[in-house]
Short mmCIF file of C-alpha atoms and ligand atoms in Angstrom, two decimals:
data_model
loop_
_atom_site.label_atom_id
_atom_site.label_comp_id
_atom_site.label_asym_id
_atom_site.label_seq_id
_atom_site.Cartn_x
_atom_site.Cartn_y
_atom_site.Cartn_z
CA MET X 26 -98.14 84.19 -97.17
CA ASN X 27 -97.88 86.59 -94.47
CA LEU X 28 -99.27 90.12 -93.50
CA LEU X 29 -96.11 91.55 -94.42
CA LYS X 30 -96.78 90.37 -97.91
CA GLY X 31 -100.15 91.72 -98.06
CA THR X 32 -99.33 95.39 -96.81
CA PHE X 33 -95.77 95.81 -98.67
CA VAL X 34 -95.65 93.70 -101.73
CA ALA X 35 -99.03 94.47 -102.73
CA CYS X 36 -98.42 98.04 -102.63
CA LEU X 37 -95.22 97.86 -104.23
CA CYS X 38 -95.76 95.56 -107.15
CA ALA X 39 -98.20 93.48 -108.73
CA ALA X 40 -95.63 91.59 -110.67
CA THR X 41 -92.76 88.80 -109.55
CA LEU X 42 -91.02 89.10 -106.17
CA ILE X 43 -88.12 89.93 -108.35
CA GLY X 44 -89.78 92.81 -109.97
CA CYS X 45 -90.08 94.13 -106.75
CA ASP X 46 -86.44 95.08 -106.66
CA SER X 47 -86.87 97.43 -109.51
CA LYS X 48 -90.13 98.79 -108.17
CA LYS X 49 -88.84 99.75 -104.37
CA LYS X 50 -86.65 102.55 -106.38
CA ASP X 51 -90.33 104.60 -106.97
CA VAL X 52 -91.51 104.86 -103.31
CA THR X 53 -90.48 108.08 -101.40
CA VAL X 54 -86.96 108.49 -99.87
CA SER X 55 -88.27 108.12 -96.47
CA SER X 56 -89.71 104.97 -96.71
CA VAL X 57 -86.90 103.47 -99.09
CA ASN X 58 -85.07 101.85 -95.90
CA GLU X 59 -87.71 99.96 -94.18
CA THR X 60 -89.39 99.07 -97.18
CA ALA X 61 -86.42 97.62 -98.75
CA GLU X 62 -85.67 95.58 -95.71
CA ILE X 63 -88.93 94.14 -95.36
CA VAL X 64 -89.43 93.10 -99.01
CA HIS X 65 -85.88 91.44 -99.18
CA THR X 66 -86.48 89.38 -95.92
CA ASP X 67 -89.89 88.21 -96.80
CA ARG X 68 -88.87 87.46 -100.30
CA ILE X 69 -86.15 85.20 -98.32
CA ALA X 70 -88.72 83.75 -96.46
CA ASP X 71 -91.03 83.09 -99.39
CA LEU X 72 -87.78 80.79 -100.96
CA SER X 73 -86.63 79.43 -97.87
CA VAL X 74 -90.03 77.81 -97.10
CA GLU X 75 -90.18 76.78 -100.83
CA LYS X 76 -86.80 75.01 -100.42
CA VAL X 77 -87.68 73.37 -97.49
CA LYS X 78 -90.82 71.83 -98.99
CA THR X 79 -88.65 70.70 -101.74
CA THR X 80 -86.04 68.67 -99.51
CA LEU X 81 -89.01 67.51 -97.55
CA ALA X 82 -90.44 66.12 -100.93
CA TYR X 83 -87.26 63.56 -101.14
CA LEU X 84 -86.84 62.89 -97.45
CA THR X 85 -88.80 59.25 -97.27
CA VAL X 86 -87.26 58.15 -94.17
CA ALA X 87 -88.40 60.15 -90.97
CA ASP X 88 -86.07 58.83 -88.56
CA SER X 89 -83.26 60.30 -90.83
CA PHE X 90 -82.36 63.97 -90.31
CA PRO X 91 -80.35 66.25 -92.42
CA ARG X 92 -77.31 67.50 -90.54
CA ASN X 93 -74.64 68.67 -93.15
CA ILE X 94 -73.66 68.62 -96.77
CA SER X 95 -70.23 67.58 -97.85
CA GLN X 96 -68.18 70.07 -99.90
CA GLY X 97 -69.29 70.10 -103.70
CA GLN X 98 -72.53 68.10 -102.83
CA LYS X 99 -76.23 69.00 -103.30
CA ASP X 100 -77.91 66.79 -100.52
CA TRP X 101 -78.03 66.30 -97.07
CA ASN X 102 -75.95 64.02 -95.22
CA LEU X 103 -78.41 62.30 -92.90
CA VAL X 104 -78.25 61.43 -89.15
CA GLY X 105 -80.04 58.87 -86.98
CA VAL X 106 -82.51 60.60 -83.91
CA THR X 107 -79.82 59.84 -81.41
CA ASP X 108 -77.65 62.42 -83.04
CA TRP X 109 -77.32 65.92 -81.25
CA CYS X 110 -78.62 67.98 -84.33
CA SER X 111 -81.90 65.46 -85.01
CA GLY X 112 -84.09 67.90 -83.66
CA PHE X 113 -83.30 70.74 -85.88
CA TRP X 114 -84.53 69.36 -89.10
CA PRO X 115 -88.22 69.09 -87.18
CA GLY X 116 -87.58 72.41 -85.94
CA VAL X 117 -86.85 73.61 -89.60
CA LEU X 118 -90.15 72.00 -90.69
CA TRP X 119 -92.37 73.70 -87.53
CA TYR X 120 -90.91 77.36 -88.54
CA ALA X 121 -91.40 76.99 -92.46
CA TYR X 122 -95.18 75.99 -91.48
CA GLU X 123 -95.49 78.91 -89.11
CA LEU X 124 -94.41 81.03 -92.00
CA SER X 125 -96.38 79.45 -94.37
CA ASP X 126 -99.31 77.73 -93.16
CA ASP X 127 -99.28 74.91 -95.49
CA PRO X 128 -100.25 71.60 -94.11
CA GLU X 129 -97.96 69.59 -96.11
CA ILE X 130 -95.05 71.12 -94.22
CA LYS X 131 -97.26 70.37 -91.27
CA ALA X 132 -97.65 66.84 -91.87
CA GLY X 133 -93.87 66.71 -92.48
CA ALA X 134 -93.14 68.39 -89.26
CA GLU X 135 -95.22 65.93 -87.42
CA LYS X 136 -93.62 63.08 -89.50
CA PHE X 137 -90.11 63.90 -88.50
CA THR X 138 -91.03 65.06 -84.94
CA ALA X 139 -92.39 61.88 -83.87
CA PRO X 140 -89.06 59.94 -83.88
CA LEU X 141 -87.55 61.98 -81.49
CA LYS X 142 -89.86 60.71 -78.57
CA GLU X 143 -87.41 57.73 -77.78
CA ILE X 144 -85.12 60.96 -76.47
CA ALA X 145 -87.25 61.88 -73.76
CA TYR X 146 -87.67 58.19 -72.43
CA SER X 147 -84.24 57.04 -72.56
CA PRO X 148 -81.19 57.76 -70.28
CA ALA X 149 -79.57 60.96 -70.76
CA ASP X 150 -76.53 60.75 -72.33
CA ASN X 151 -75.85 64.32 -73.05
CA HIS X 152 -77.30 67.84 -72.34
CA ASP X 153 -78.36 67.93 -76.14
CA ILE X 154 -81.77 66.91 -75.19
CA GLY X 155 -82.84 70.37 -74.89
CA PHE X 156 -81.86 71.20 -78.52
CA MET X 157 -83.33 67.75 -79.51
CA VAL X 158 -86.78 67.93 -78.15
CA TYR X 159 -87.16 71.58 -77.54
CA CYS X 160 -86.74 72.64 -81.21
CA SER X 161 -88.81 69.67 -82.33
CA TYR X 162 -91.39 69.16 -79.93
CA GLY X 163 -91.45 72.49 -78.42
CA ASN X 164 -92.06 74.08 -81.73
CA GLY X 165 -94.77 71.78 -82.07
CA TYR X 166 -96.53 72.19 -79.03
CA ARG X 167 -96.35 75.89 -79.41
CA LEU X 168 -97.89 75.78 -82.80
CA THR X 169 -100.68 73.24 -82.21
CA GLY X 170 -101.13 72.53 -78.42
CA ASN X 171 -101.04 68.79 -78.70
CA GLU X 172 -101.03 67.29 -75.40
CA GLU X 173 -98.94 64.18 -76.51
CA TYR X 174 -96.11 66.86 -77.31
CA LYS X 175 -96.53 68.37 -74.09
CA THR X 176 -96.07 65.06 -71.94
CA VAL X 177 -93.39 64.33 -74.26
CA MET X 178 -91.30 67.79 -73.28
CA LEU X 179 -92.42 67.39 -69.58
CA ALA X 180 -90.36 63.65 -69.75
CA ALA X 181 -87.61 65.23 -71.64
CA ALA X 182 -87.19 67.80 -68.99
CA ASP X 183 -86.88 65.21 -66.16
CA THR X 184 -84.35 62.94 -68.39
CA LEU X 185 -82.17 66.20 -68.78
CA ALA X 186 -82.45 67.02 -65.05
CA THR X 187 -80.66 63.70 -64.14
CA LEU X 188 -77.57 64.79 -65.36
CA TYR X 189 -77.79 67.75 -62.87
CA ASN X 190 -74.74 67.61 -59.90
CA PRO X 191 -76.28 69.51 -56.90
CA LYS X 192 -72.35 69.87 -55.65
CA VAL X 193 -71.38 71.47 -58.62
CA GLY X 194 -74.42 73.08 -59.21
CA THR X 195 -74.64 72.40 -63.28
CA ILE X 196 -75.79 69.80 -65.58
CA LEU X 197 -73.06 67.67 -66.38
CA SER X 198 -72.68 68.28 -70.43
CA TRP X 199 -71.03 65.30 -71.65
CA PRO X 200 -70.98 62.42 -69.49
CA VAL X 201 -68.76 60.55 -72.34
CA MET X 202 -66.08 62.91 -71.93
CA VAL X 203 -65.97 62.77 -68.11
CA PRO X 204 -62.81 59.92 -68.50
CA LYS X 205 -60.96 61.97 -70.74
CA ILE X 206 -61.48 65.45 -68.95
CA GLY X 207 -63.37 65.37 -66.11
CA TYR X 208 -67.26 66.80 -65.13
CA ASN X 209 -67.56 69.63 -67.88
CA THR X 210 -70.38 72.28 -68.44
CA ILE X 211 -70.39 73.72 -71.85
CA ILE X 212 -71.46 77.26 -72.76
CA ASP X 213 -74.13 75.35 -75.50
CA ASN X 214 -75.52 73.97 -72.37
CA MET X 215 -77.67 77.32 -71.70
CA MET X 216 -79.76 76.85 -74.65
CA ASN X 217 -81.20 73.51 -72.67
CA LEU X 218 -82.22 75.06 -69.85
CA GLU X 219 -85.14 76.55 -71.80
CA LEU X 220 -86.68 73.32 -71.72
CA LEU X 221 -86.63 73.26 -68.10
CA PHE X 222 -87.79 76.53 -67.36
CA TRP X 223 -90.65 75.76 -69.65
CA ALA X 224 -91.54 72.58 -67.94
CA ALA X 225 -91.31 74.33 -64.27
CA LYS X 226 -94.22 76.24 -65.84
CA ASN X 227 -96.36 73.86 -67.36
CA GLY X 228 -96.47 71.12 -64.99
CA GLY X 229 -93.36 69.99 -64.23
CA ASP X 230 -91.49 69.53 -61.01
CA LYS X 231 -91.01 73.37 -59.88
CA SER X 232 -87.25 72.15 -58.89
CA LEU X 233 -86.58 72.40 -62.65
CA TYR X 234 -86.42 76.08 -62.39
CA ASP X 235 -84.37 76.14 -59.53
CA LEU X 236 -81.99 73.62 -61.59
CA ALA X 237 -81.84 75.71 -64.64
CA ASP X 238 -81.11 79.15 -62.59
CA SER X 239 -78.29 77.59 -60.67
CA HIS X 240 -76.73 76.13 -64.06
CA ALA X 241 -77.15 79.64 -65.59
CA GLU X 242 -75.45 81.23 -62.38
CA LYS X 243 -72.76 78.94 -62.27
CA SER X 244 -72.28 79.46 -66.00
CA MET X 245 -72.10 83.22 -65.55
CA GLN X 246 -69.59 82.98 -62.79
CA TYR X 247 -67.03 80.18 -64.58
CA LEU X 248 -67.76 80.13 -68.54
CA VAL X 249 -67.76 84.13 -68.73
CA ARG X 250 -64.44 85.65 -68.90
CA PRO X 251 -63.72 89.23 -67.50
CA ASP X 252 -63.37 90.81 -71.05
CA TYR X 253 -67.05 89.14 -72.00
CA SER X 254 -65.77 86.64 -74.26
CA ILE X 255 -66.26 82.82 -73.41
CA TYR X 256 -64.96 79.56 -71.95
CA HIS X 257 -66.02 76.59 -74.33
CA VAL X 258 -66.14 74.43 -71.49
CA ALA X 259 -65.80 75.00 -67.79
CA LEU X 260 -63.98 71.87 -65.76
CA PHE X 261 -65.23 71.13 -62.11
CA ASP X 262 -64.21 68.71 -59.41
CA GLU X 263 -67.49 66.59 -59.16
CA LYS X 264 -66.96 65.94 -55.68
CA THR X 265 -66.40 69.30 -54.34
CA GLY X 266 -67.99 71.27 -57.09
CA LYS X 267 -64.75 73.31 -57.00
CA PHE X 268 -64.04 75.18 -60.42
CA LYS X 269 -60.70 73.65 -61.80
CA LYS X 270 -60.39 75.71 -65.39
CA GLY X 271 -61.95 76.54 -68.59
CA ILE X 272 -61.05 74.89 -71.79
CA THR X 273 -61.89 74.60 -75.74
CA HIS X 274 -63.28 72.04 -77.49
CA GLN X 275 -64.41 73.01 -80.68
CA GLY X 276 -62.70 76.26 -80.51
CA TYR X 277 -58.87 77.35 -81.61
CA ALA X 278 -57.51 77.65 -78.21
CA ASP X 279 -58.87 77.35 -74.24
CA ASP X 280 -58.26 81.13 -73.91
CA SER X 281 -59.97 82.08 -77.56
CA MET X 282 -63.01 83.36 -78.46
CA TRP X 283 -65.12 80.50 -80.08
CA ALA X 284 -67.97 82.21 -82.39
CA ARG X 285 -71.07 80.15 -81.82
CA GLY X 286 -69.97 79.95 -78.07
CA GLN X 287 -70.31 83.32 -77.80
CA GLY X 288 -73.66 82.81 -79.39
CA TRP X 289 -74.87 80.15 -77.07
CA GLY X 290 -74.13 82.87 -74.52
CA ILE X 291 -75.56 85.85 -76.03
CA TYR X 292 -78.91 83.61 -76.50
CA GLY X 293 -78.61 81.80 -73.49
CA PHE X 294 -78.45 84.71 -70.82
CA ALA X 295 -81.13 86.88 -72.56
CA MET X 296 -83.30 83.77 -72.50
CA SER X 297 -82.72 82.88 -68.64
CA TYR X 298 -83.15 86.82 -67.92
CA ARG X 299 -86.60 86.20 -69.55
CA GLU X 300 -87.72 83.48 -67.63
CA THR X 301 -86.32 84.58 -63.95
CA GLY X 302 -86.45 88.28 -64.31
CA LYS X 303 -82.57 88.22 -62.90
CA GLU X 304 -81.07 91.45 -64.16
CA ALA X 305 -77.68 90.01 -63.97
CA TYR X 306 -78.37 87.57 -66.80
CA LEU X 307 -79.45 90.55 -68.84
CA ASP X 308 -76.32 92.48 -68.14
CA THR X 309 -74.54 89.16 -69.15
CA SER X 310 -76.02 88.82 -72.47
CA ILE X 311 -75.67 92.54 -73.19
CA LYS X 312 -71.88 92.68 -72.28
CA LEU X 313 -71.32 89.40 -74.45
CA ALA X 314 -73.12 90.99 -77.44
CA ASP X 315 -71.46 94.09 -77.40
CA HIS X 316 -68.21 92.32 -77.42
CA PHE X 317 -69.03 90.32 -80.19
CA LEU X 318 -70.23 93.51 -81.79
CA GLU X 319 -66.88 94.86 -81.12
CA ARG X 320 -64.96 92.32 -82.61
CA LEU X 321 -67.24 91.68 -85.43
CA PRO X 322 -64.99 91.65 -88.89
CA GLU X 323 -66.18 94.39 -91.17
CA ASP X 324 -67.72 92.00 -93.66
CA GLY X 325 -70.26 91.39 -90.72
CA ILE X 326 -69.97 87.94 -90.39
CA PRO X 327 -67.94 86.13 -87.63
CA TYR X 328 -65.06 83.94 -88.37
CA TRP X 329 -65.56 80.48 -86.88
CA ASP X 330 -63.28 81.45 -83.98
CA PHE X 331 -62.27 85.17 -83.54
CA ASP X 332 -58.37 84.13 -82.34
CA ASP X 333 -57.54 81.79 -85.40
CA PRO X 334 -54.22 83.14 -86.42
CA LYS X 335 -54.96 82.41 -90.07
CA ILE X 336 -57.66 85.25 -90.16
CA PRO X 337 -58.62 86.66 -92.86
CA ASP X 338 -57.83 83.30 -94.78
CA ALA X 339 -59.79 81.24 -91.89
CA PRO X 340 -63.42 79.97 -92.65
CA LYS X 341 -66.57 81.81 -91.71
CA ASP X 342 -69.21 80.63 -89.52
CA ALA X 343 -72.75 81.39 -90.23
CA SER X 344 -74.42 79.28 -87.75
CA ALA X 345 -72.90 81.60 -85.49
CA ALA X 346 -74.29 84.33 -87.42
CA SER X 347 -78.04 83.08 -87.44
CA LEU X 348 -77.95 81.71 -83.95
CA ILE X 349 -76.41 85.58 -82.81
CA ALA X 350 -79.11 87.14 -85.19
CA CYS X 351 -81.59 85.12 -82.99
CA GLY X 352 -80.01 86.31 -79.35
CA MET X 353 -79.96 89.93 -80.86
CA LEU X 354 -83.63 89.95 -81.28
CA GLU X 355 -84.55 87.89 -77.86
CA LEU X 356 -81.73 90.62 -76.08
CA ALA X 357 -83.81 93.38 -78.34
CA ASP X 358 -87.14 91.86 -76.68
CA GLN X 359 -85.95 91.94 -73.43
CA VAL X 360 -83.88 95.40 -72.88
CA LYS X 361 -86.39 98.43 -71.53
CA ASP X 362 -84.14 101.05 -72.99
CA LYS X 363 -85.33 102.24 -76.43
CA ASP X 364 -81.82 102.88 -77.93
CA LEU X 365 -80.64 99.75 -76.67
CA LYS X 366 -83.85 97.80 -78.50
CA GLU X 367 -83.03 99.47 -81.46
CA LYS X 368 -78.92 98.71 -81.29
CA TYR X 369 -79.73 94.98 -80.90
CA THR X 370 -82.36 94.54 -83.78
CA ASN X 371 -80.42 96.50 -86.08
CA ALA X 372 -77.43 94.11 -85.13
CA ALA X 373 -79.63 91.23 -85.72
CA LYS X 374 -80.99 92.87 -88.86
CA SER X 375 -77.23 93.47 -90.24
CA LEU X 376 -76.46 89.83 -89.62
CA MET X 377 -79.53 88.73 -91.54
CA GLU X 378 -78.90 91.22 -94.56
CA LYS X 379 -75.28 89.60 -94.76
CA LEU X 380 -76.59 86.03 -94.63
CA GLU X 381 -79.36 86.84 -97.42
CA SER X 382 -76.84 88.00 -99.52
CA ASP X 383 -75.62 85.64 -102.45
CA THR X 384 -72.54 84.89 -100.42
CA TYR X 385 -74.43 83.12 -97.81
CA PHE X 386 -77.85 82.35 -99.15
CA SER X 387 -77.55 79.19 -100.85
CA GLY X 388 -80.02 79.38 -103.44
CA ASP X 389 -79.45 76.47 -106.35
CA THR X 390 -76.16 75.65 -104.98
CA ASN X 391 -77.49 72.82 -102.78
CA GLU X 392 -80.46 71.82 -100.62
CA ALA X 393 -79.38 73.98 -97.57
CA LEU X 394 -80.54 77.58 -96.89
CA LEU X 395 -77.02 78.74 -95.78
CA LEU X 396 -73.67 78.26 -97.02
CA HIS X 397 -70.28 78.80 -94.72
CA SER X 398 -70.67 77.11 -91.64
CA THR X 399 -68.06 75.58 -89.26
CA GLY X 400 -68.83 72.83 -87.06
CA HIS X 401 -65.85 71.36 -85.65
CA LEU X 402 -62.87 72.38 -87.13
CA PRO X 403 -60.29 71.30 -84.67
CA ASN X 404 -61.70 68.02 -85.42
CA ASN X 405 -61.51 68.47 -89.06
CA SER X 406 -65.19 68.10 -89.49
CA GLU X 407 -67.66 69.97 -90.98
CA ILE X 408 -65.53 73.03 -91.89
CA ASP X 409 -67.08 75.93 -94.29
CA VAL X 410 -69.98 73.57 -94.95
CA PRO X 411 -74.14 73.73 -94.70
CA ILE X 412 -75.19 72.61 -91.30
CA ILE X 413 -78.79 72.08 -90.57
CA TYR X 414 -78.68 74.20 -87.18
CA ALA X 415 -77.69 77.24 -89.20
CA ASP X 416 -80.90 77.22 -91.27
CA TYR X 417 -82.61 76.34 -87.68
CA TYR X 418 -81.52 79.81 -86.61
CA PHE X 419 -82.11 81.24 -89.53
CA MET X 420 -85.65 80.36 -90.06
CA GLU X 421 -86.14 81.54 -86.70
CA ALA X 422 -84.63 85.11 -87.31
CA LEU X 423 -86.86 85.25 -90.31
CA LEU X 424 -89.82 84.90 -88.18
CA ARG X 425 -88.94 87.05 -85.36
CA LEU X 426 -88.11 89.69 -87.76
CA GLU X 427 -91.51 89.07 -89.54
CA LYS X 428 -93.46 89.38 -85.92
CA LEU X 429 -91.65 92.73 -85.18
CA GLU X 430 -92.32 94.29 -88.37
CA GLN X 431 -96.09 92.85 -87.86
CA ASN X 432 -96.03 94.57 -84.65
CA ILE X 433 -94.69 97.73 -86.07
CA ALA X 434 -97.21 97.70 -88.82
CA GLN X 435 -100.23 97.43 -86.06
CA ASN X 436 -98.93 99.69 -83.37
N1 LIG H 11 -73.22 72.31 -79.35
C1 LIG H 11 -72.49 72.03 -80.21
C2 LIG H 11 -71.94 72.94 -81.18
O1 LIG H 11 -72.13 74.04 -81.14
O2 LIG H 11 -71.38 72.71 -82.29
#
C-alpha cells in the first residue's frame, strides 16, 4: 500500500501484519524503536483504510454524512450538507484514497464531495465554510487537480469573506449567535483561514490574504491569554471594533482551557506562519503547544477541558488529541531548530501511539476509527463518543507521519 510497508514489512516479516509484532523482537536494538513505531502506524493505516471502505459500502446517500456514533451503537448518525461537519467524511475518504490509491475509495470521495458545492454558492451563515469546503474540495483538488474543484473553492473563499468585518478585523464566526452574545470570533475559525490563504495564491482576490492575516493577528491579540491557554470566543463591539471580553461556548468555563480550542490554536497559528512567514504566529503556536504539553495528563490524552473539576473522572477528547497531533506535525515542519523539530514530532508520535492503542482505536467496536471524543459537553451532546473530525485528523496525522518516514528513508 505504501513505501514504508515495502521497505520495513517485507524485511521484518513475510507473514501477516499481526505476525510483525513478534518478528520485530529479532531486529537489532538500535533499530527497534524506529521500526516498531513505523510498523505499528502502518498497520493502523491499513486497518483504517479497510474500515473506511467498509463504511463507504453501506453509505448509499451521497448528501448524508457521518457525524457521530451514539453510545452503544455501531453505525454513524448522519447529517445533511449544511451541518458544519459535512466536509470531514469526504475528507476522510480523500485521505484514505491517498493512503491506498484505491479507485473505489476515490469514486466515493468524489461522490461525497459533490454535494458540498452548494455551500460555496449559498449565503454564508457561519465560518465553517472553511472546514466544509477545504477538507472535501481542498483535498480533492490537491490530489486530482480537478479544475472544477478549484472553481468551487474560490467561490467558497469569496463566500467566507463576506463574514469579514473590517472594523473588527475578523471574520464573524457565528452570525446566528449575534442576537444572544454579540459580534463573536472563535478560535476554531483560525483553521478556516487556510481556504482564504489558498485562494489568494490561486487566482482569488489578493485581499483574501490581508483579511486572513488580519483575522490571525486579532485572534492572537485577543483569544490567546497571557499564559498561552486560549479563550474559545472573543466578543467585540461590531461598530467600534473594540474587544469586549473572552468567553466560552463549548468549554467548562470562560477562563478554562478547552482542549480542542487549544488544538485549533496550535494548528491554526502554525499554518498562518507557513502562509505569511510572520514569526509572531510561529512563536504563538510554539507557546500554545508547550502549554498544552505541560498540562497534558500522564496517560497522554487530554481531557475535554483541562479545568473540569471532575478530572480524573471527566471525559477525554480523542478529537483534540488527533487534531493536536496534526498541529504538532505542522509546527515541526515550520520550526528550523533541529531539537524543536524533534520535540514536536515526538509529541505528535506520542499522541498517535495512544490513539492507536486498544483504548482509543475502535477496532470492531463500531464504524468509527477513534472512540472517546467529546463535542459539546455543556450542551450535553457528543460526550465520550466517536466523532467524524477525530477520524479526519487521525487520518491526516497517519499520512503526515508516513510522508515524514518516507522523507527520512529517502534522505
Ligand atoms: N468547531 C467546533 C468544534 O470544535 O466543536
